[in-house]
Every structure is written in structure tokens, then in C-alpha cells.
């Protein structure tokens, strides 16, 4: 089975498609445990992200093993994750000091 | 892993043995170019400042000039000054001589009586130095002598997905073998600075990393600029980067995951071995200039859209995971990482494979930019010219 998406870290709940994927097609990626798949529920453009699990409002979208944004509108498993459903949480440098 | 390099009296071994023709100000740059073109084994830089500048910029220029002279890839230095620049050739030479025992000579165009007389003397001096340099035998060094700078430029969506993670893996492998690596471009940590800070070896270093980002934002704010404005760009979003965090997280992957043992100012020489970060601009040429001045032996440079950049003193190894760029810009690209994007290999596998490219480069294999003799330089301006 040919891979068409990349998992950047085992903790991630999104993968990035490295080919355009049409709704109904399988998103195929390599994880440590082997090849995994998720069915795309909508069209996913090249280099865009697809949710591996149902993401609820307030959840964290994780890529590179880190939070890339907070979910503003729920994204179902297999749907397109983009700037319309996740947002950057502004950080406060003071709170980051140890 | 070991490499054949050049022993230096101070610090790390060199992987090249250049005679550096170094202008102390813009007015010496053309003469320096002519001298280097006359002597095989000599390289020159084009320096665009050194006069009519505020103290902060003069300090930055001096850090770059002295740092270039002390770089382990440099065998000896021929300085060409004018005579009325802010820091004259003699003063610059004395500064360098306090930092290193390598051969350093200097000439001033005004006191020598013009361009041709200066060039004649400088060519003779450079010729002697190049002849001596050619006699220096290579010795076998452990890879722990290597300080590799890590840079990205002309990025696209493949950078954060493939080439940066692969170079991050390479960095981890090198650090585990005792080598040192340096990631810079602090402005591009913003949004992911908490992740860079998590790698800090001590709480002090953790806070230094956060403060570097805060200071950068405040510096721009003082000039009425906002570094977050328009980030990510509409093009970034279309390319799949939804938030600033996602963009920065892709960028910082190139530095790997090992503990950060030191936070350096621009062009500052490290005192430790291991993974390090340097506070530089995101402008790639300026960032490379500062890392070379800090003593990096070589630069690994990830790109998506492709770039020709090279440095006079150190080899710049260009890697891309964009298949089209690798094919279209074959004249400039050194390593093809596109198998990661095609799912044929993982970034970890390709990171490990690049150890061979690093070993070959250290042993003398020229990068494409090096074969062309490229000598890009950009000295960061801390404040405007006067």
C-alpha cells in the first residue's frame, strides 16, 4: 500500500497528506506499529492535514508531538484540519519562565 | 566517525585550509577580491561596512571580522584596510592576534600609496601563506571536532515535513557522537519557543531562550513593527501551515532534540560541546555569516524552493525534499531528501544517511556552492547607519 501522508510524531492526532486526497479515499501513513489508514471524509489538499481522531472544540491539535493550535470548531476523524478550525493560543512569556 | 582535517593551535580542527583575504572596511573589499583572484588557496569576503556607523554596528562588524579570521577553516589572514576606517587594519590585526596564533598580516591602502602597491604587497604575503598552507599535512580527527551550523532558507511545505526533521535527526546523531551543532534564526522560534526551551540543559538556559524571543519581539515593537503580523502568510496557509506555531515547529525541527547546552549571541564563539542555539535574524545569509563567525566548520542548509548561497570560509551543503527543486536546480542542490515525501524512506533513515555526506564534506568533498567559489555575506545591522 503506497503511503500518501506523513505522521511526524507518534503523539500526533493529525497527519499531513503528501498527495492530494479525495473524499472517500484512504489516507495511508507509516506509524511505528506499521502502516495505518483513515478514510478521508472530504477532499484534503497537498501538504494539508487530516484528523486521525474526532477533535472536539477546545481539544489540542498535535503535530510534531506538540500543540499546533486549539480546536475552535469540532473536526471529525478523516476531516480537513486547517486555519478555519484551529487557532494559535497566544503565549505569555512570563508564564514560560522556570 | 572520523575525518581528515587541519590541526589548529587553538580550538577545533579545520576542514578547509584557506588563506583569508579580509577587508577591514568596504574600501578594502575590491582590493581583497583582486588579491584572492591572484592566489590559489586564497578566498576573500566582500565587506560592506566598517565606516560611518554607530557603536553597536561597529561592535557587530568587529565580531564578524575577528570571528571569520579565527574560524578553524582559515590557515592565515591577510587584512586590507584603507586608513581612516572606524577600526584600522593594525588595530584589527592586533585584536585577531590576541585571539589566535595563526599568521596574520595587514596593509593600509592610504599608507602603501594606493591600490596597486597594496595589492602587490598583499599578493606576495598571501602567496607565501598559501604555499605554507599547502604544506600542512592533514591529520585524522574525531568527529567531536566538528561544529555544524544548521540553516534553512527558501522554505516550502516540504521543509517542515521532511528536510528539517531529517536534519534534526542528523544533528542528534552527530551530538550523540560528541560533535556540536548550532541552530540559529531566533525570530523563527517564536511560536515554538516553548519547545526549544524544553530542550534546555538547565533552567537558566530555558529562561535565556524565552528571553531571546521576548527581546526580539520588543526590539521590533520599539521600531513600530510586529513580527507576528501576517504570520503565517496567506501563502503559508494555502500551503498547509495553519498557525504560527505549526510554522515555527517545522522550522525548529532542524535543530534536533538533544539538550541545548549554550545560548549564544550573534557571532559568539561557543565554550561548550553539544547542541547549541544562536540568537540571529531569520535572514539566511546574515544567520550563516554569524554562525561562521562563531566558528562553525560547515553549514547544512535545508531549502524547499532552492537557493544558490555559499560561504567563502565554510562549505554550505544544500539539501531539499522537494523533488522538483532537486531536479530543476541540480546545479545548486547537494542532497535529495524527496524519498521522505514519497514515503519511500523515513526522515530518520535519511538523517542517518546524511552522516556520509557530512563525512565526505569534512574530508574535503566540495559542495556545489563551494565549487562555484560563492562568498555571500550579510552583517546584521543592530541600528541604522549614520
Short mmCIF file of C-alpha atoms in Angstrom, two decimals:
data_model
loop_
_atom_site.label_atom_id
_atom_site.label_comp_id
_atom_site.label_asym_id
_atom_site.label_seq_id
_atom_site.Cartn_x
_atom_site.Cartn_y
_atom_site.Cartn_z
CA UNK A 1 0.00 0.00 0.00
CA UNK A 2 1.52 3.33 -1.03
CA UNK A 3 1.88 5.99 1.62
CA UNK A 4 0.19 9.32 0.87
CA UNK A 5 0.55 11.02 4.28
CA UNK A 6 3.24 11.57 6.92
CA UNK A 7 2.97 11.09 10.68
CA UNK A 8 5.59 13.37 12.23
CA UNK A 9 5.35 12.01 15.80
CA UNK A 10 3.59 9.08 17.47
CA UNK A 11 1.71 11.53 19.75
CA UNK A 12 0.16 13.36 16.78
CA UNK A 13 -3.59 13.41 16.18
CA UNK A 14 -3.20 14.73 12.62
CA UNK A 15 -1.19 13.51 9.62
CA UNK A 16 -0.09 15.60 6.65
CA UNK A 17 -1.06 14.44 3.18
CA UNK A 18 1.82 14.49 0.72
CA UNK A 19 -0.54 13.84 -2.16
CA UNK A 20 -3.94 15.33 -2.85
CA UNK A 21 -6.57 13.01 -1.34
CA UNK A 22 -10.21 12.96 -2.49
CA UNK A 23 -13.19 12.38 -0.18
CA UNK A 24 -13.74 8.66 0.31
CA UNK A 25 -10.11 7.74 -0.47
CA UNK A 26 -7.84 6.16 2.12
CA UNK A 27 -5.17 8.28 3.83
CA UNK A 28 -2.22 5.90 4.30
CA UNK A 29 0.68 6.61 6.66
CA UNK A 30 3.53 4.83 8.39
CA UNK A 31 3.43 4.60 12.18
CA UNK A 32 5.84 2.73 14.47
CA UNK A 33 3.36 -0.15 14.66
CA UNK A 34 3.13 -0.36 10.87
CA UNK A 35 1.02 1.05 8.08
CA UNK A 36 -2.22 2.70 9.21
CA UNK A 37 -5.16 4.18 7.34
CA UNK A 38 -8.01 6.61 7.87
CA UNK A 39 -10.76 7.35 5.34
CA UNK A 40 -10.84 10.96 4.13
CA UNK A 41 -14.30 12.44 4.74
CA UNK A 42 -13.59 15.43 2.49
CA UNK A 43 -11.01 16.50 -0.09
CA UNK A 44 -7.59 17.13 1.50
CA UNK A 45 -5.20 19.36 -0.50
CA UNK A 46 -1.47 18.60 -0.93
CA UNK A 47 0.52 19.24 2.28
CA UNK A 48 -2.66 19.74 4.35
CA UNK A 49 -3.67 17.90 7.50
CA UNK A 50 -6.35 15.31 8.23
CA UNK A 51 -7.68 14.42 11.71
CA UNK A 52 -6.87 10.89 12.93
CA UNK A 53 -9.50 11.07 15.71
CA UNK A 54 -12.61 13.12 16.40
CA UNK A 55 -11.40 16.53 17.62
CA UNK A 56 -13.82 18.47 19.86
CA UNK A 57 -13.88 22.19 20.46
CA UNK A 58 -11.14 23.05 22.98
CA UNK A 59 -9.02 19.98 22.13
CA UNK A 60 -5.40 20.38 21.12
CA UNK A 61 -4.34 19.66 17.55
CA UNK A 62 -1.00 17.85 17.83
CA UNK A 63 1.68 17.70 15.12
CA UNK A 64 5.44 17.18 15.67
CA UNK A 65 4.32 15.85 19.08
CA UNK A 66 3.37 19.41 20.06
CA UNK A 67 0.27 21.57 20.08
CA UNK A 68 -0.03 23.47 16.81
CA UNK A 69 -3.36 25.02 17.76
CA UNK A 70 -6.55 24.70 19.74
CA UNK A 71 -9.68 23.39 18.08
CA UNK A 72 -12.24 26.17 17.53
CA UNK A 73 -14.81 24.09 15.63
CA UNK A 74 -15.13 20.32 16.01
CA UNK A 75 -13.36 18.26 13.34
CA UNK A 76 -14.48 14.66 12.77
CA UNK A 77 -12.00 11.86 12.15
CA UNK A 78 -10.95 11.94 8.49
CA UNK A 79 -11.78 15.64 8.06
CA UNK A 80 -9.54 18.52 6.97
CA UNK A 81 -7.76 20.41 9.76
CA UNK A 82 -6.95 24.00 8.74
CA UNK A 83 -6.90 27.65 9.88
CA UNK A 84 -10.72 27.69 9.96
CA UNK A 85 -11.00 25.08 12.71
CA UNK A 86 -7.81 25.54 14.77
CA UNK A 87 -6.19 28.70 16.14
CA UNK A 88 -2.91 29.75 17.75
CA UNK A 89 -3.16 30.28 21.51
CA UNK A 90 -1.15 33.42 22.36
CA UNK A 91 1.52 32.66 24.91
CA UNK A 92 2.64 34.77 27.76
CA UNK A 93 6.45 34.75 28.01
CA UNK A 94 6.36 35.33 31.79
CA UNK A 95 4.44 32.10 32.29
CA UNK A 96 7.02 30.23 30.23
CA UNK A 97 9.92 31.11 32.54
CA UNK A 98 11.02 28.49 35.05
CA UNK B 1 33.23 8.70 12.85
CA UNK B 2 36.45 10.50 11.98
CA UNK B 3 37.66 12.97 9.36
CA UNK B 4 40.91 14.18 7.87
CA UNK B 5 41.35 17.82 8.83
CA UNK B 6 43.83 20.51 9.73
CA UNK B 7 45.15 20.93 13.26
CA UNK B 8 44.93 24.44 14.72
CA UNK B 9 46.87 25.72 17.70
CA UNK B 10 43.61 26.82 19.33
CA UNK B 11 40.20 25.18 19.33
CA UNK B 12 38.60 22.84 16.82
CA UNK B 13 40.25 21.34 13.75
CA UNK B 14 39.67 22.88 10.32
CA UNK B 15 38.05 21.01 7.42
CA UNK B 16 39.49 23.52 4.92
CA UNK B 17 42.81 25.36 4.88
CA UNK B 18 42.03 28.74 3.36
CA UNK B 19 44.12 31.89 3.29
CA UNK B 20 41.54 34.58 4.04
CA UNK B 21 41.89 37.99 2.38
CA UNK B 22 39.94 40.14 4.81
CA UNK B 23 38.94 43.77 4.17
CA UNK B 24 38.71 45.82 7.37
CA UNK B 25 36.13 48.06 5.70
CA UNK B 26 34.17 48.41 2.49
CA UNK B 27 37.04 50.39 0.89
CA UNK B 28 39.34 47.36 1.09
CA UNK B 29 36.85 44.92 -0.43
CA UNK B 30 37.75 45.35 -4.11
CA UNK B 31 41.50 45.04 -3.46
CA UNK B 32 40.81 41.93 -1.37
CA UNK B 33 38.88 40.43 -4.29
CA UNK B 34 41.75 41.06 -6.69
CA UNK B 35 44.35 39.62 -4.29
CA UNK B 36 42.31 36.44 -3.77
CA UNK B 37 41.87 36.02 -7.53
CA UNK B 38 45.67 36.09 -7.95
CA UNK B 39 46.49 33.44 -5.32
CA UNK B 40 45.32 29.83 -5.45
CA UNK B 41 44.23 28.76 -1.98
CA UNK B 42 43.02 32.23 -1.05
CA UNK B 43 39.41 33.30 -0.51
CA UNK B 44 38.00 36.77 0.05
CA UNK B 45 34.89 38.27 1.52
CA UNK B 46 33.15 41.43 0.38
CA UNK B 47 32.58 43.65 3.40
CA UNK B 48 30.04 46.44 3.00
CA UNK B 49 30.57 48.43 6.20
CA UNK B 50 33.28 49.42 8.70
CA UNK B 51 32.77 53.20 8.50
CA UNK B 52 30.17 55.87 9.37
CA UNK B 53 28.47 53.56 11.76
CA UNK B 54 27.11 53.62 15.30
CA UNK B 55 28.96 51.76 18.03
CA UNK B 56 26.52 48.84 18.18
CA UNK B 57 27.00 48.13 14.47
CA UNK B 58 30.78 48.57 14.71
CA UNK B 59 30.83 46.01 17.53
CA UNK B 60 28.84 43.60 15.34
CA UNK B 61 31.19 44.14 12.36
CA UNK B 62 34.23 43.52 14.56
CA UNK B 63 32.72 40.30 15.89
CA UNK B 64 32.22 39.09 12.32
CA UNK B 65 35.72 40.11 11.10
CA UNK B 66 37.57 38.64 14.07
CA UNK B 67 35.30 35.59 14.07
CA UNK B 68 35.98 34.90 10.38
CA UNK B 69 39.73 35.25 10.97
CA UNK B 70 39.60 32.80 13.90
CA UNK B 71 37.38 30.27 12.10
CA UNK B 72 39.20 26.89 12.16
CA UNK B 73 38.88 26.54 8.36
CA UNK B 74 41.23 29.53 7.99
CA UNK B 75 45.01 28.91 7.88
CA UNK B 76 46.10 32.54 7.86
CA UNK B 77 44.78 36.05 7.23
CA UNK B 78 45.82 38.98 5.03
CA UNK B 79 43.96 42.13 6.07
CA UNK B 80 43.48 45.04 3.66
CA UNK B 81 42.32 48.32 5.17
CA UNK B 82 42.11 51.88 3.95
CA UNK B 83 43.50 54.00 6.78
CA UNK B 84 40.60 56.09 8.02
CA UNK B 85 38.01 53.39 8.78
CA UNK B 86 36.46 53.10 12.25
CA UNK B 87 38.76 50.23 13.27
CA UNK B 88 42.01 50.35 11.27
CA UNK B 89 43.83 47.35 9.83
CA UNK B 90 46.54 47.45 12.51
CA UNK B 91 44.06 47.53 15.36
CA UNK B 92 42.03 44.73 13.78
CA UNK B 93 45.20 42.68 13.27
CA UNK B 94 46.23 43.12 16.91
CA UNK B 95 42.78 42.06 18.06
CA UNK B 96 42.94 38.92 15.95
CA UNK B 97 46.48 38.17 17.10
CA UNK B 98 45.28 38.21 20.71
CA UNK B 99 42.68 35.57 19.81
CA UNK B 100 44.79 33.23 17.66
CA UNK B 101 48.40 32.36 16.87
CA UNK B 102 47.74 31.76 13.15
CA UNK B 103 49.64 34.01 10.71
CA UNK B 104 48.05 37.46 10.27
CA UNK B 105 49.44 40.40 8.26
CA UNK B 106 47.82 43.69 7.31
CA UNK B 107 48.18 46.58 4.85
CA UNK B 108 46.57 50.01 4.54
CA UNK B 109 45.82 51.44 1.09
CA UNK B 110 46.48 55.07 2.12
CA UNK B 111 49.86 54.37 3.70
CA UNK B 112 51.04 51.99 0.96
CA UNK B 113 50.35 54.65 -1.66
CA UNK B 114 47.31 53.35 -3.49
CA UNK B 115 45.63 50.24 -4.76
CA UNK B 116 48.31 48.66 -6.94
CA UNK B 117 51.11 48.97 -4.37
CA UNK B 118 48.83 47.48 -1.71
CA UNK B 119 47.74 44.65 -3.96
CA UNK B 120 51.35 43.84 -4.83
CA UNK B 121 52.38 43.54 -1.18
CA UNK B 122 49.21 41.66 -0.23
CA UNK B 123 49.61 39.19 -3.12
CA UNK B 124 53.20 38.46 -2.06
CA UNK B 125 52.11 37.91 1.54
CA UNK B 126 49.15 35.74 0.52
CA UNK B 127 51.32 33.72 -1.87
CA UNK B 128 53.79 32.90 0.94
CA UNK B 129 50.93 31.94 3.24
CA UNK B 130 49.22 29.79 0.61
CA UNK B 131 52.49 27.97 -0.09
CA UNK B 132 52.90 27.25 3.64
CA UNK B 133 49.25 26.20 3.96
CA UNK B 134 49.67 23.71 1.13
CA UNK B 135 52.48 22.03 3.10
CA UNK B 136 50.33 21.41 6.17
CA UNK B 137 49.54 17.68 6.35
CA UNK B 138 46.01 16.54 7.11
CA UNK B 139 45.51 14.63 10.35
CA UNK B 140 42.78 12.22 11.44
CA UNK B 141 40.34 13.83 13.90
CA UNK B 142 37.38 12.52 15.80
CA UNK B 143 34.03 13.92 14.65
CA UNK B 144 33.78 15.65 18.05
CA UNK B 145 35.95 18.37 16.47
CA UNK B 146 33.11 19.31 14.13
CA UNK B 147 30.82 22.28 14.74
CA UNK B 148 27.98 22.15 12.21
CA UNK B 149 25.70 25.16 11.66
CA UNK B 150 22.10 24.40 10.69
CA UNK B 151 20.21 26.81 8.48
CA UNK B 152 17.05 26.92 6.35
CA UNK B 153 16.05 29.28 3.58
CA UNK B 154 13.74 29.43 0.60
CA UNK B 155 11.49 27.09 2.59
CA UNK B 156 8.27 25.48 1.43
CA UNK B 157 5.85 22.89 2.84
CA UNK B 158 8.40 20.10 2.37
CA UNK B 159 10.90 21.84 4.69
CA UNK B 160 8.94 21.30 7.92
CA UNK B 161 7.69 17.88 6.84
CA UNK B 162 10.87 16.25 5.67
CA UNK B 163 14.16 18.12 5.28
CA UNK B 164 14.08 19.86 8.69
CA UNK B 165 13.15 16.68 10.62
CA UNK B 166 15.84 14.74 8.70
CA UNK B 167 18.49 17.34 9.51
CA UNK B 168 17.26 17.32 13.13
CA UNK B 169 17.85 13.56 13.21
CA UNK B 170 21.32 14.10 11.70
CA UNK B 171 22.04 16.69 14.39
CA UNK B 172 21.01 14.24 17.15
CA UNK B 173 23.26 11.51 15.72
CA UNK B 174 26.22 13.92 15.47
CA UNK B 175 25.69 15.22 19.01
CA UNK B 176 25.50 11.62 20.29
CA UNK B 177 28.91 11.04 18.66
CA UNK B 178 30.34 14.05 20.51
CA UNK B 179 30.10 16.63 17.71
CA UNK B 180 28.48 20.05 18.14
CA UNK B 181 25.63 21.62 16.21
CA UNK B 182 24.18 25.11 16.16
CA UNK B 183 20.68 26.22 15.22
CA UNK B 184 20.02 29.95 14.80
CA UNK B 185 17.25 32.26 13.47
CA UNK B 186 15.71 33.04 16.85
CA UNK B 187 12.89 35.03 15.27
CA UNK B 188 11.69 31.76 13.76
CA UNK B 189 11.50 30.08 17.18
CA UNK B 190 8.65 32.43 18.12
CA UNK B 191 5.51 30.33 18.39
CA UNK B 192 7.62 27.28 19.14
CA UNK B 193 9.99 28.84 21.67
CA UNK B 194 8.44 26.77 24.46
CA UNK B 195 9.53 23.64 22.56
CA UNK B 196 13.08 24.97 22.02
CA UNK B 197 13.12 25.89 25.73
CA UNK B 198 12.08 22.34 26.72
CA UNK B 199 15.39 21.17 25.28
CA UNK B 200 17.37 23.44 27.64
CA UNK B 201 20.00 21.61 29.69
CA UNK B 202 19.42 23.90 32.69
CA UNK B 203 16.64 26.21 33.98
CA UNK B 204 18.92 29.20 33.22
CA UNK B 205 19.21 28.18 29.56
CA UNK B 206 15.44 27.60 29.43
CA UNK B 207 14.83 31.19 30.53
CA UNK B 208 17.54 32.57 28.21
CA UNK B 209 15.72 31.02 25.23
CA UNK B 210 12.39 32.58 26.25
CA UNK B 211 14.05 35.95 26.88
CA UNK B 212 15.79 35.92 23.47
CA UNK B 213 12.35 35.65 21.82
CA UNK B 214 10.78 38.27 24.06
CA UNK B 215 13.68 40.67 23.37
CA UNK B 216 13.38 40.13 19.61
CA UNK B 217 9.66 40.94 19.66
CA UNK B 218 10.27 44.01 21.83
CA UNK B 219 13.13 45.23 19.60
CA UNK B 220 10.81 45.17 16.58
CA UNK B 221 7.96 46.67 18.58
CA UNK B 222 10.20 49.61 19.52
CA UNK B 223 10.61 50.26 15.78
CA UNK B 224 6.83 50.08 15.34
CA UNK B 225 6.98 46.62 13.73
CA UNK B 226 5.12 43.44 14.62
CA UNK B 227 6.84 40.17 13.77
CA UNK B 228 3.54 38.28 14.13
CA UNK B 229 1.69 40.49 11.66
CA UNK B 230 0.57 38.39 8.75
CA UNK B 231 2.08 35.17 10.14
CA UNK B 232 1.51 32.63 8.82
CA UNK B 233 1.24 34.32 5.43
CA UNK B 234 -1.75 33.62 3.15
CA UNK B 235 0.67 31.56 1.02
CA UNK B 236 1.75 29.58 4.08
CA UNK B 237 -1.89 28.80 4.91
CA UNK B 238 -2.61 27.73 1.37
CA UNK B 239 0.49 25.54 1.58
CA UNK B 240 -0.87 23.80 4.67
CA UNK B 241 0.54 25.83 7.58
CA UNK B 242 -2.49 26.76 9.67
CA UNK B 243 -0.85 28.56 12.61
CA UNK B 244 2.38 30.38 13.53
CA UNK B 245 3.03 27.54 15.99
CA UNK B 246 2.90 24.97 13.18
CA UNK B 247 5.28 27.03 11.03
CA UNK B 248 7.79 27.53 13.84
CA UNK B 249 7.56 23.90 14.98
CA UNK B 250 8.52 22.81 11.46
CA UNK B 251 11.40 25.27 11.43
CA UNK B 252 12.90 24.30 14.78
CA UNK B 253 12.85 20.60 13.93
CA UNK B 254 16.12 21.11 12.09
CA UNK B 255 17.89 21.63 15.43
CA UNK B 256 17.05 18.11 16.63
CA UNK B 257 16.04 17.10 20.14
CA UNK B 258 19.22 16.93 22.20
CA UNK B 259 19.71 19.16 25.28
CA UNK B 260 20.73 22.74 24.46
CA UNK B 261 23.94 23.41 26.35
CA UNK B 262 24.53 27.07 25.41
CA UNK B 263 22.65 30.12 24.09
CA UNK B 264 24.97 32.32 22.04
CA UNK B 265 24.82 35.92 20.92
CA UNK B 266 25.37 36.59 17.22
CA UNK B 267 28.86 35.59 16.08
CA UNK B 268 29.82 34.45 19.59
CA UNK B 269 32.21 31.54 19.92
CA UNK B 270 30.81 28.60 21.94
CA UNK B 271 32.50 27.45 25.13
CA UNK B 272 30.75 24.07 25.24
CA UNK B 273 30.25 20.97 23.10
CA UNK B 274 26.86 19.65 22.12
CA UNK B 275 23.67 21.16 20.72
CA UNK B 276 23.61 24.95 20.82
CA UNK B 277 21.46 27.82 19.63
CA UNK B 278 22.47 31.30 18.43
CA UNK B 279 20.30 34.43 18.52
CA UNK B 280 20.33 35.61 14.89
CA UNK B 281 17.99 37.08 12.31
CA UNK B 282 15.85 34.81 10.16
CA UNK B 283 17.57 36.28 7.09
CA UNK B 284 19.53 33.21 5.98
CA UNK B 285 22.69 34.91 4.67
CA UNK B 286 23.03 37.01 7.81
CA UNK B 287 22.42 34.00 10.02
CA UNK B 288 25.07 31.92 8.20
CA UNK B 289 27.51 34.85 8.48
CA UNK B 290 27.01 34.96 12.26
CA UNK B 291 27.36 31.18 12.68
CA UNK B 292 30.58 31.09 10.61
CA UNK B 293 31.91 33.97 12.70
CA UNK B 294 31.02 31.86 15.76
CA UNK B 295 33.36 29.16 14.47
CA UNK B 296 31.15 26.70 12.53
CA UNK B 297 33.19 24.44 10.22
CA UNK B 298 30.32 23.84 7.83
CA UNK B 299 26.66 24.66 7.26
CA UNK B 300 23.87 22.27 6.36
CA UNK B 301 21.14 24.23 4.62
CA UNK B 302 17.59 22.97 4.08
CA UNK B 303 15.54 24.50 1.30
CA UNK B 304 12.27 23.91 -0.49
CA UNK B 305 12.25 26.37 -3.35
CA UNK B 306 16.03 26.22 -3.82
CA UNK B 307 18.87 28.69 -3.24
CA UNK B 308 22.44 29.04 -4.57
CA UNK B 309 24.02 30.53 -1.42
CA UNK B 310 27.59 29.75 -0.40
CA UNK B 311 30.20 30.99 2.05
CA UNK B 312 33.88 31.72 1.39
CA UNK B 313 35.17 30.06 4.55
CA UNK B 314 32.91 27.06 5.09
CA UNK B 315 31.15 24.61 2.78
CA UNK B 316 27.37 25.03 2.63
CA UNK B 317 25.61 21.70 1.95
CA UNK B 318 22.22 22.25 0.31
CA UNK B 319 19.50 19.65 1.00
CA UNK B 320 15.91 19.60 -0.24
CA UNK B 321 12.92 17.27 -0.02
CA UNK B 322 11.21 18.98 -2.95
CA UNK B 323 11.71 16.59 -5.85
CA UNK B 324 11.05 19.27 -8.47
CA UNK B 325 13.59 21.67 -6.91
CA UNK B 326 16.23 18.95 -6.75
CA UNK B 327 15.76 18.24 -10.45
CA UNK B 328 15.28 21.84 -11.61
CA UNK B 329 18.18 23.24 -9.55
CA UNK B 330 20.55 20.32 -9.87
CA UNK B 331 23.38 22.87 -10.25
CA UNK B 332 22.81 24.08 -6.69
CA UNK B 333 21.36 21.15 -4.72
CA UNK B 334 23.66 18.64 -2.98
CA UNK B 335 21.35 16.09 -1.32
CA UNK B 336 17.93 14.78 -2.42
CA UNK B 337 15.60 14.10 0.52
CA UNK B 338 12.47 13.69 -1.60
CA UNK B 339 12.21 9.93 -0.84
CA UNK B 340 10.78 11.07 2.55
CA UNK B 341 7.90 12.92 0.87
CA UNK B 342 7.23 9.94 -1.41
CA UNK B 343 7.09 7.66 1.65
CA UNK B 344 9.99 5.54 0.38
CA UNK B 345 12.22 6.37 3.33
CA UNK B 346 11.66 7.91 6.76
CA UNK B 347 13.24 11.16 7.89
CA UNK B 348 15.20 9.15 10.45
CA UNK B 349 16.64 6.87 7.76
CA UNK B 350 17.64 9.83 5.61
CA UNK B 351 19.05 11.72 8.60
CA UNK B 352 21.33 8.74 9.21
CA UNK B 353 22.26 8.51 5.53
CA UNK B 354 23.40 12.14 5.59
CA UNK B 355 26.19 11.21 8.04
CA UNK B 356 28.07 10.01 4.96
CA UNK B 357 27.56 13.37 3.22
CA UNK B 358 28.90 15.12 6.32
CA UNK B 359 31.90 12.78 6.50
CA UNK B 360 32.70 13.32 2.80
CA UNK B 361 32.35 17.09 3.14
CA UNK B 362 34.66 17.12 6.17
CA UNK B 363 37.21 15.06 4.23
CA UNK B 364 37.29 17.71 1.52
CA UNK B 365 34.48 16.92 -0.89
CA UNK B 366 33.34 20.29 -2.20
CA UNK B 367 29.69 21.30 -2.05
CA UNK B 368 28.17 22.77 -5.20
CA UNK B 369 28.24 26.34 -3.84
CA UNK B 370 31.88 25.80 -2.90
CA UNK B 371 32.90 24.70 -6.40
CA UNK B 372 31.47 27.96 -7.74
CA UNK B 373 33.51 29.96 -5.21
CA UNK B 374 30.44 31.69 -3.81
CA UNK B 375 31.09 34.15 -0.99
CA UNK B 376 27.79 35.50 0.33
CA UNK B 377 27.89 37.66 3.45
CA UNK B 378 25.42 39.87 5.33
CA UNK B 379 26.39 41.51 8.61
CA UNK B 380 23.33 42.16 10.74
CA UNK B 381 22.63 45.82 11.45
CA UNK B 382 21.73 46.35 15.06
CA UNK B 383 20.95 50.02 14.30
CA UNK B 384 20.78 52.21 11.16
CA UNK B 385 23.88 53.69 9.51
CA UNK B 386 24.83 57.32 10.28
#
